[in-house]
Short mmCIF file of C-alpha atoms and ligand atoms in Angstrom, two decimals:
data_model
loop_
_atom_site.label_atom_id
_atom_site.label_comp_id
_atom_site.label_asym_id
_atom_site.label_seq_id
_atom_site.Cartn_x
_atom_site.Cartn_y
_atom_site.Cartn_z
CA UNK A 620 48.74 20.25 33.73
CA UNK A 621 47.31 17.13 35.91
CA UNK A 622 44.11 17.98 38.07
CA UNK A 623 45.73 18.76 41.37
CA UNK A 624 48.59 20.82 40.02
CA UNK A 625 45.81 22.79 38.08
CA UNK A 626 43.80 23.50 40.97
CA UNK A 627 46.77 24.61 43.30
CA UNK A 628 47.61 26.73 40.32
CA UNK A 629 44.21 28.65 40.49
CA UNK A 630 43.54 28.99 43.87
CA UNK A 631 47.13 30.64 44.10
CA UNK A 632 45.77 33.01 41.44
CA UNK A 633 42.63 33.60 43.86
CA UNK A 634 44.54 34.63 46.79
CA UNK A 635 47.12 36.82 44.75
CA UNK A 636 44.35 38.82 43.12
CA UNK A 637 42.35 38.91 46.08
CA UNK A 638 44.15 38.12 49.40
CA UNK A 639 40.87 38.36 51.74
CA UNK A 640 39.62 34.80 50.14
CA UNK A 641 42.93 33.38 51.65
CA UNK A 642 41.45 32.25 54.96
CA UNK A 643 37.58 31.63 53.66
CA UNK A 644 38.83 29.67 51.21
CA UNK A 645 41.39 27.40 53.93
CA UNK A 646 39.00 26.67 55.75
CA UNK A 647 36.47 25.70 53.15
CA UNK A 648 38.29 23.35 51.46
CA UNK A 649 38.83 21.25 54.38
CA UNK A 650 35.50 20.02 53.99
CA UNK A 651 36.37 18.72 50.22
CA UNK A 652 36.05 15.83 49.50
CA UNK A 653 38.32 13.45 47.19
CA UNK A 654 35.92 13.02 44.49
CA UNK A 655 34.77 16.39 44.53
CA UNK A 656 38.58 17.53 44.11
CA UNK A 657 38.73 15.31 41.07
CA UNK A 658 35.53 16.78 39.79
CA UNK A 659 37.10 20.43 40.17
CA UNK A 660 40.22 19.20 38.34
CA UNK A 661 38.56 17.71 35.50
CA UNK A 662 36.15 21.12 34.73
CA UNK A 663 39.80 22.85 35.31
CA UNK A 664 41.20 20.79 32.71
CA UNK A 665 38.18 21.20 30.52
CA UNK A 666 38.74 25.05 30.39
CA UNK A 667 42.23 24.23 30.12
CA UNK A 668 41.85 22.77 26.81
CA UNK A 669 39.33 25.79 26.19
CA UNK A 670 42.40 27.79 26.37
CA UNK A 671 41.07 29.21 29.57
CA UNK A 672 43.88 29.78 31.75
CA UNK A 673 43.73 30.05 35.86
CA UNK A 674 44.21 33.80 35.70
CA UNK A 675 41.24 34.13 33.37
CA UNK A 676 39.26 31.45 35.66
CA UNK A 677 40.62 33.77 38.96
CA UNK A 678 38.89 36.89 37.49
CA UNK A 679 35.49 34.83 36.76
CA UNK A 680 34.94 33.55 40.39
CA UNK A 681 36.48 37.03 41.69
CA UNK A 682 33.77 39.07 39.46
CA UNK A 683 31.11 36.67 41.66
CA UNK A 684 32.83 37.47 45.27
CA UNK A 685 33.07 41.28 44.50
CA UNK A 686 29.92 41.39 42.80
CA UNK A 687 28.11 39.29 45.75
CA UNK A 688 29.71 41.67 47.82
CA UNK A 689 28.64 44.89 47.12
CA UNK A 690 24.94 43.63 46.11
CA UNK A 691 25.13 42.77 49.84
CA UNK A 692 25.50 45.78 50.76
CA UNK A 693 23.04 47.71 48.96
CA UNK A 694 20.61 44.63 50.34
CA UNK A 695 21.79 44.68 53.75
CA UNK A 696 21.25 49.28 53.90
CA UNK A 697 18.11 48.79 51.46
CA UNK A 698 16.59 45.21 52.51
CA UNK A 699 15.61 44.79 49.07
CA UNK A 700 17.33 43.61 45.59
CA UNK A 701 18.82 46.93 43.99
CA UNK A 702 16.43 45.25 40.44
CA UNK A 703 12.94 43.67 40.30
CA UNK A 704 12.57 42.99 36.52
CA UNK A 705 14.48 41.31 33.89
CA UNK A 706 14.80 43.91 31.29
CA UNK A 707 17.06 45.55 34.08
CA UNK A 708 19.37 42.57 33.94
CA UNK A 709 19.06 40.91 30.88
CA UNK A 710 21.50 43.08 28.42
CA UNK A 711 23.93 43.09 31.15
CA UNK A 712 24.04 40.05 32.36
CA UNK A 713 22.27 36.97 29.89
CA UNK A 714 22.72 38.73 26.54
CA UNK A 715 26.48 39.79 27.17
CA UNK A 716 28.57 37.09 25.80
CA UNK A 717 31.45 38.15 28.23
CA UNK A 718 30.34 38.88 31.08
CA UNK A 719 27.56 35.93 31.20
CA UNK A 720 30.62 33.33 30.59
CA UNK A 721 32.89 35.01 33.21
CA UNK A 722 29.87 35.04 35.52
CA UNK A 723 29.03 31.15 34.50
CA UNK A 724 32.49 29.72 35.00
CA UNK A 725 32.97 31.58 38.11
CA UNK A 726 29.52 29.86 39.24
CA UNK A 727 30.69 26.73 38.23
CA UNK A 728 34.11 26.72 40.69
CA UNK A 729 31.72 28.34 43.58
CA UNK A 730 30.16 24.92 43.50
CA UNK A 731 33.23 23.04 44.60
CA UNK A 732 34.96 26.32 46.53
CA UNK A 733 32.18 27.52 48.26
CA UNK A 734 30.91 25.29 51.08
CA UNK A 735 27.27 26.45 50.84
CA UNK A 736 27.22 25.65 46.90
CA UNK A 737 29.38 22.74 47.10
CA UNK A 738 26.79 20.89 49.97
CA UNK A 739 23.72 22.34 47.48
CA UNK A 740 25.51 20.37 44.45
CA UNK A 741 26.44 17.33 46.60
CA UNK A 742 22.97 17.03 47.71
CA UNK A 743 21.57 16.82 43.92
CA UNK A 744 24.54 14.10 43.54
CA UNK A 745 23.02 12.32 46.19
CA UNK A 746 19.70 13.15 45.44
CA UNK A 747 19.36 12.19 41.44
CA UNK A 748 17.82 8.45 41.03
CA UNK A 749 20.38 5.98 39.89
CA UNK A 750 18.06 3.01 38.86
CA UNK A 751 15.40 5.32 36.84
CA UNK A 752 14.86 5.53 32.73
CA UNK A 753 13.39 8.22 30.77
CA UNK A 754 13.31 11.99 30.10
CA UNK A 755 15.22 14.47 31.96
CA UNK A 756 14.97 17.88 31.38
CA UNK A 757 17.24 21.00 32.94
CA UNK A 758 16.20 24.58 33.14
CA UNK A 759 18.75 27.04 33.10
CA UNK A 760 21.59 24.79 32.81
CA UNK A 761 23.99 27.69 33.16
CA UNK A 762 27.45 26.45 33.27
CA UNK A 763 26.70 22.52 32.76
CA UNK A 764 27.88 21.39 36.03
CA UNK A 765 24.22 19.70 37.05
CA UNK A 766 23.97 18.24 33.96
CA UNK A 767 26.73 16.89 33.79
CA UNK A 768 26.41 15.93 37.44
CA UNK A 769 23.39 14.18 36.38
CA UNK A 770 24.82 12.44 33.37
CA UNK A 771 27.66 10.64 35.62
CA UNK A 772 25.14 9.52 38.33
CA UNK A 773 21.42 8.93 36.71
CA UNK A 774 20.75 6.62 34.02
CA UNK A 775 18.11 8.87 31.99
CA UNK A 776 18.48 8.13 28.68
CA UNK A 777 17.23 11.59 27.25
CA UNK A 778 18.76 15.21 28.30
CA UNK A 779 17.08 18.22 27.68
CA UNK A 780 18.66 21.74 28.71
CA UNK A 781 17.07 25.09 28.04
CA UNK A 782 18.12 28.66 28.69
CA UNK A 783 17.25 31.68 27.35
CA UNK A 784 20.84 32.86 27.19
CA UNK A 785 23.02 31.86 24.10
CA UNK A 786 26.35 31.53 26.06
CA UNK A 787 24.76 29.28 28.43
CA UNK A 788 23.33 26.75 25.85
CA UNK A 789 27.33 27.33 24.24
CA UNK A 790 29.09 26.32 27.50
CA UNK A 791 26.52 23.38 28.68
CA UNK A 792 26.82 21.71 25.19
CA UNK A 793 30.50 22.14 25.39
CA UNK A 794 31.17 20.88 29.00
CA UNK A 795 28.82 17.61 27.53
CA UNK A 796 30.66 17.79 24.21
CA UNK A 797 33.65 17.11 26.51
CA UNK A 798 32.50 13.95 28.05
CA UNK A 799 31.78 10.08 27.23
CA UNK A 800 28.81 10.23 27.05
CA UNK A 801 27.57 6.20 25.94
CA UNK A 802 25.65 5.40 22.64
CA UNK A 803 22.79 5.10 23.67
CA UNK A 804 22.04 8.32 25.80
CA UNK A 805 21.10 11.68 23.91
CA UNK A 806 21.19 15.14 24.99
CA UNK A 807 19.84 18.55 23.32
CA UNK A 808 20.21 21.75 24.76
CA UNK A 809 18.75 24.70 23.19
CA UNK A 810 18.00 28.63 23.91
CA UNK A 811 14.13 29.03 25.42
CA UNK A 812 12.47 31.01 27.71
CA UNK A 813 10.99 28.27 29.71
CA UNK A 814 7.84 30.41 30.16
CA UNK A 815 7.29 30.99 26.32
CA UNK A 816 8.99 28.68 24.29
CA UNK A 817 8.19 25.07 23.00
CA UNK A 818 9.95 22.16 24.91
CA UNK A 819 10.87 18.71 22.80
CA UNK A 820 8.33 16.96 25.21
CA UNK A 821 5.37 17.16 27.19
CA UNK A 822 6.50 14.69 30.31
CA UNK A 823 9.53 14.40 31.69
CA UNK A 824 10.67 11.77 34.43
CA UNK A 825 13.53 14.44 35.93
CA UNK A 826 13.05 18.02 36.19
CA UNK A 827 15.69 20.26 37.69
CA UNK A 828 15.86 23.64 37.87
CA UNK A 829 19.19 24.88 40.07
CA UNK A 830 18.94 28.57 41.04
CA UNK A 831 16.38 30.35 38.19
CA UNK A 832 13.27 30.86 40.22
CA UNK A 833 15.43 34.24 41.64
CA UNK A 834 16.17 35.27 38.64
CA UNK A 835 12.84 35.23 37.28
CA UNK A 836 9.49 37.90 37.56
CA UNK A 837 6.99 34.95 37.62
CA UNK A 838 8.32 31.95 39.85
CA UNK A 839 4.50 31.05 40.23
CA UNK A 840 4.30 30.22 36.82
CA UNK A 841 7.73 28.75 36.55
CA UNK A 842 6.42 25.55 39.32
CA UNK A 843 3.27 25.73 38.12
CA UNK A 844 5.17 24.32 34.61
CA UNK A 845 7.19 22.23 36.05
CA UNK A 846 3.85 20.53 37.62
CA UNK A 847 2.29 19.91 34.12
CA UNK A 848 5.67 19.02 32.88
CA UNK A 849 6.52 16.00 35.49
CA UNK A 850 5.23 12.56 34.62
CA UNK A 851 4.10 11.09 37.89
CA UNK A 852 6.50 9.79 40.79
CA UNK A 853 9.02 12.26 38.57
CA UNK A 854 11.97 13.85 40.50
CA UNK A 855 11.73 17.44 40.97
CA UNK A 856 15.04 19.24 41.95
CA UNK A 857 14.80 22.97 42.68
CA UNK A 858 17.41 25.38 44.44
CA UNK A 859 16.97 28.96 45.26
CA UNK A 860 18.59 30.98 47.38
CA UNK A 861 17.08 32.90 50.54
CA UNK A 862 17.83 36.77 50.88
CA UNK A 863 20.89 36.26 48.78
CA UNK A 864 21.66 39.39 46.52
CA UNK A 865 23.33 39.31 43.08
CA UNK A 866 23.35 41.33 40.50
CA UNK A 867 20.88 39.81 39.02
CA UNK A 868 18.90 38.30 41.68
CA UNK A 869 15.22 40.10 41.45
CA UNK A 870 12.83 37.90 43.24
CA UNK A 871 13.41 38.35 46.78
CA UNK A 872 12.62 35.42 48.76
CA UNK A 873 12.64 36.25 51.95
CA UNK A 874 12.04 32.74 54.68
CA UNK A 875 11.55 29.25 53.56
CA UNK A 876 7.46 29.47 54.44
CA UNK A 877 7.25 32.29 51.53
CA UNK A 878 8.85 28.92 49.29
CA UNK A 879 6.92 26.39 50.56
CA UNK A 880 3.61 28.28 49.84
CA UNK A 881 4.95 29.08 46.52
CA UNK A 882 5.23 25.47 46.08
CA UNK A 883 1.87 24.55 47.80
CA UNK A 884 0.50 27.32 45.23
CA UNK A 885 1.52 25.43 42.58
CA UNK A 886 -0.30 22.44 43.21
CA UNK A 887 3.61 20.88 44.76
CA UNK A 888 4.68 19.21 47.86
CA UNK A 889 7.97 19.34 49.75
CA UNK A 890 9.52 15.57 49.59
CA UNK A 891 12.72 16.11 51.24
CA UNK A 892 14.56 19.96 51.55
CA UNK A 893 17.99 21.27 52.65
CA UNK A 894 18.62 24.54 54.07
CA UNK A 895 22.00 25.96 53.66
CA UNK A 896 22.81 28.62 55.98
CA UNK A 897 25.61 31.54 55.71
CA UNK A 898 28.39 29.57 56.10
CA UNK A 899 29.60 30.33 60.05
CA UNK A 900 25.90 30.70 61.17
CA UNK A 901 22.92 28.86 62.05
CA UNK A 902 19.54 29.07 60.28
CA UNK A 903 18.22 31.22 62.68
CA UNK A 904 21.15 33.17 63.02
CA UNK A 905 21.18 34.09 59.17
CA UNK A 906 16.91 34.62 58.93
CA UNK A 907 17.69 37.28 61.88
CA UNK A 908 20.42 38.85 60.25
CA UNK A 909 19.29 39.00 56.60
CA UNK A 910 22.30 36.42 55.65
CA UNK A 911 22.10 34.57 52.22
CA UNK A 912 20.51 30.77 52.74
CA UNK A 913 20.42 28.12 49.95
CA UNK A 914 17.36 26.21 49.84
CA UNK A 915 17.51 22.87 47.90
CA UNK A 916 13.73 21.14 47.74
CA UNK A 917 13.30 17.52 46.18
CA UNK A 918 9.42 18.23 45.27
CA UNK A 919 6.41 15.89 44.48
CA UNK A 920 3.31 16.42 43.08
C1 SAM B 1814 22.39 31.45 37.99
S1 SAM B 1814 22.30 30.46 36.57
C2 SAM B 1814 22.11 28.84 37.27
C3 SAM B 1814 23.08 27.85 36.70
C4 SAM B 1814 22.98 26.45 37.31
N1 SAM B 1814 21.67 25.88 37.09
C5 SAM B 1814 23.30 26.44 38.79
O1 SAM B 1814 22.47 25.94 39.58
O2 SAM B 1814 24.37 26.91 39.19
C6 SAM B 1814 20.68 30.78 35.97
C7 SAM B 1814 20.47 30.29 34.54
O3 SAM B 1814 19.06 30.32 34.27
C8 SAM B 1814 18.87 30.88 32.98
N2 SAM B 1814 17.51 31.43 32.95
C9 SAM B 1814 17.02 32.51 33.63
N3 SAM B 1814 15.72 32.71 33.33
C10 SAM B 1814 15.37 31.72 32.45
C11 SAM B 1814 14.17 31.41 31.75
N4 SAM B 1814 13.08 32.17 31.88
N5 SAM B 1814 14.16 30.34 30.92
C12 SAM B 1814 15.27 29.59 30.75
N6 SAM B 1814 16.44 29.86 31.39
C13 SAM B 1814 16.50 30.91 32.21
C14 SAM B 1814 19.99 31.91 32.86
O4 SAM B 1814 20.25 32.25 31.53
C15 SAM B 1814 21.15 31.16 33.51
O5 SAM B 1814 21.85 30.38 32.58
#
């Protein structure tokens, strides 16, 4: 199947199983751009090759849009997550090989079909140094797609992922396993609670960390680590969401000021940040109305 073909193919699945994305998903795409289509077809083909057919890749990004859906509602009647601690989620969600690979792979297409996702992971492509050298490391790699991201733009010579779930350290080494990746760059991913386990190094001259510090009971701690980690001038590239629910979403962050004095807690700055709003509505208009914004933060120390 070529790129395009493959992509028409599954967003025809998207609509038939679910008719209601029919419009959203018209009018995102018209903000799309070439490269980005490209980018979409080659992770389509990827699966592909996987053996992952479109209707299998339909039901992944559906399970995200119906499970987004009624999380918002129990947030929007409740104006709270329905869980605050990861042994609630962890079995179901980051220790269950199926659903946690449905759940990644529909993440992954969110990031080109979903206009809020897709300007958060155009910004990091933007974002990520070109001219730099060194160590970068990734936590909570998830699907790959950063990495990967990274790989293509940066020219780090050393990748580190970790995640504490198994199927994400699977599907990140096999979406780089898939690539050219030169001679002389490296990679290692391997499965770590960033809080507890051992990294490779003790400096790192990239740090990313795209959409954890929600899913996580300590995001204190989790900056506060990334400050020890950075080697100086480092880039720092976190993304969290703003009263966005999920199934397993438990650290409810609830305006950008409660992030930036998280940050300022953990001894960080702001550089540069990007707020996302609800796609349709302002800032303001999503703060007042409790609507899901994505906050992307290039941080300094
Ligand atoms: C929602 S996914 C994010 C995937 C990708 N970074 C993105 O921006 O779309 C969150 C990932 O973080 C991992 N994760 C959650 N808590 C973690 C922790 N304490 N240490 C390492 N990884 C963690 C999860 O297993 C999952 O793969």
């Amino acid at each position: 199947m070529t790129a395009h073909s493959v992509i028409d193919a599954l967003l025809s699945e998207i609509v038939r199983i679910n008719p209601l994305q029919s419009n959203f998903l018209k009018s995102s795409l018209d903000d799309i751009t070439p490269e980005e289509l490209d980018d979409l077809g080659e992770y389509l083909q990827f699966c592909d090759r996987k053996s992952l057919d479109v209707a299998y890749l339909a039901e992944c990004y559906d399970i995200i849009v119906r499970d987004t859906l009624r999380e918002q509602m129990f947030f929007q009647r409740h104006k709270r997550y329905r869980y605050s601690t990861f042994a609630e989620v962890a079995d179901a969600v980051y220790f269950d090989d199926a659903y946690m690979r449905k759940y990644m792979h529909g993440l992954a297409i969110t990031a080109w079909l979903w206009p809020n996702h897709r300007e958060m992971h155009r910004y990091f492509a933007n974002s990520i140094p070109t001219d730099r050298e060194g160590r970068y490391l990734e936590i909570g790699p998830g699907h790959g797609v950063y990495m990967s991201t990274a790989m293509n733009r940066s020219r780090y010579g050393f990748f580190e992922g970790v995640d504490l779930s198994p199927t994400s350290v699977e599907m990140t080494t096999a979406l780089l396993q898939s690539r050219d990746v030169p001679d002389d760059v490296r990679y290692e991913i391997y499965c770590c609670d960033m809080l507890e386990g051992d990294l490779r190094h003790d400096r790192y001259d990239a740090i990313v960390m795209g959409e954890v510090l929600e899913h996580v009971e300590e995001p204190l701690l989790f900056l506060e680590r990334i400050g020890r980690l950075a080697a100086d001038d480092a880039f720092i590239f976190v993304t969290t969401p703003i009263n966005a629910p999920a199934i397993d979403h438990i650290q409810l962050f609830r305006s950008p000021e409660v992030l930036e004095n998280l940050v300022a807690r953990a001894g960080l700055s702001v550089r540069e940040s990007r707020l996302i709003p609800y796609p349709g509505q302002t800032t303001e208009e999503s703060l007042e109305q409790r609507l899901p914004i994505n906050v992307a933060l290039v941080l300094g120390q």
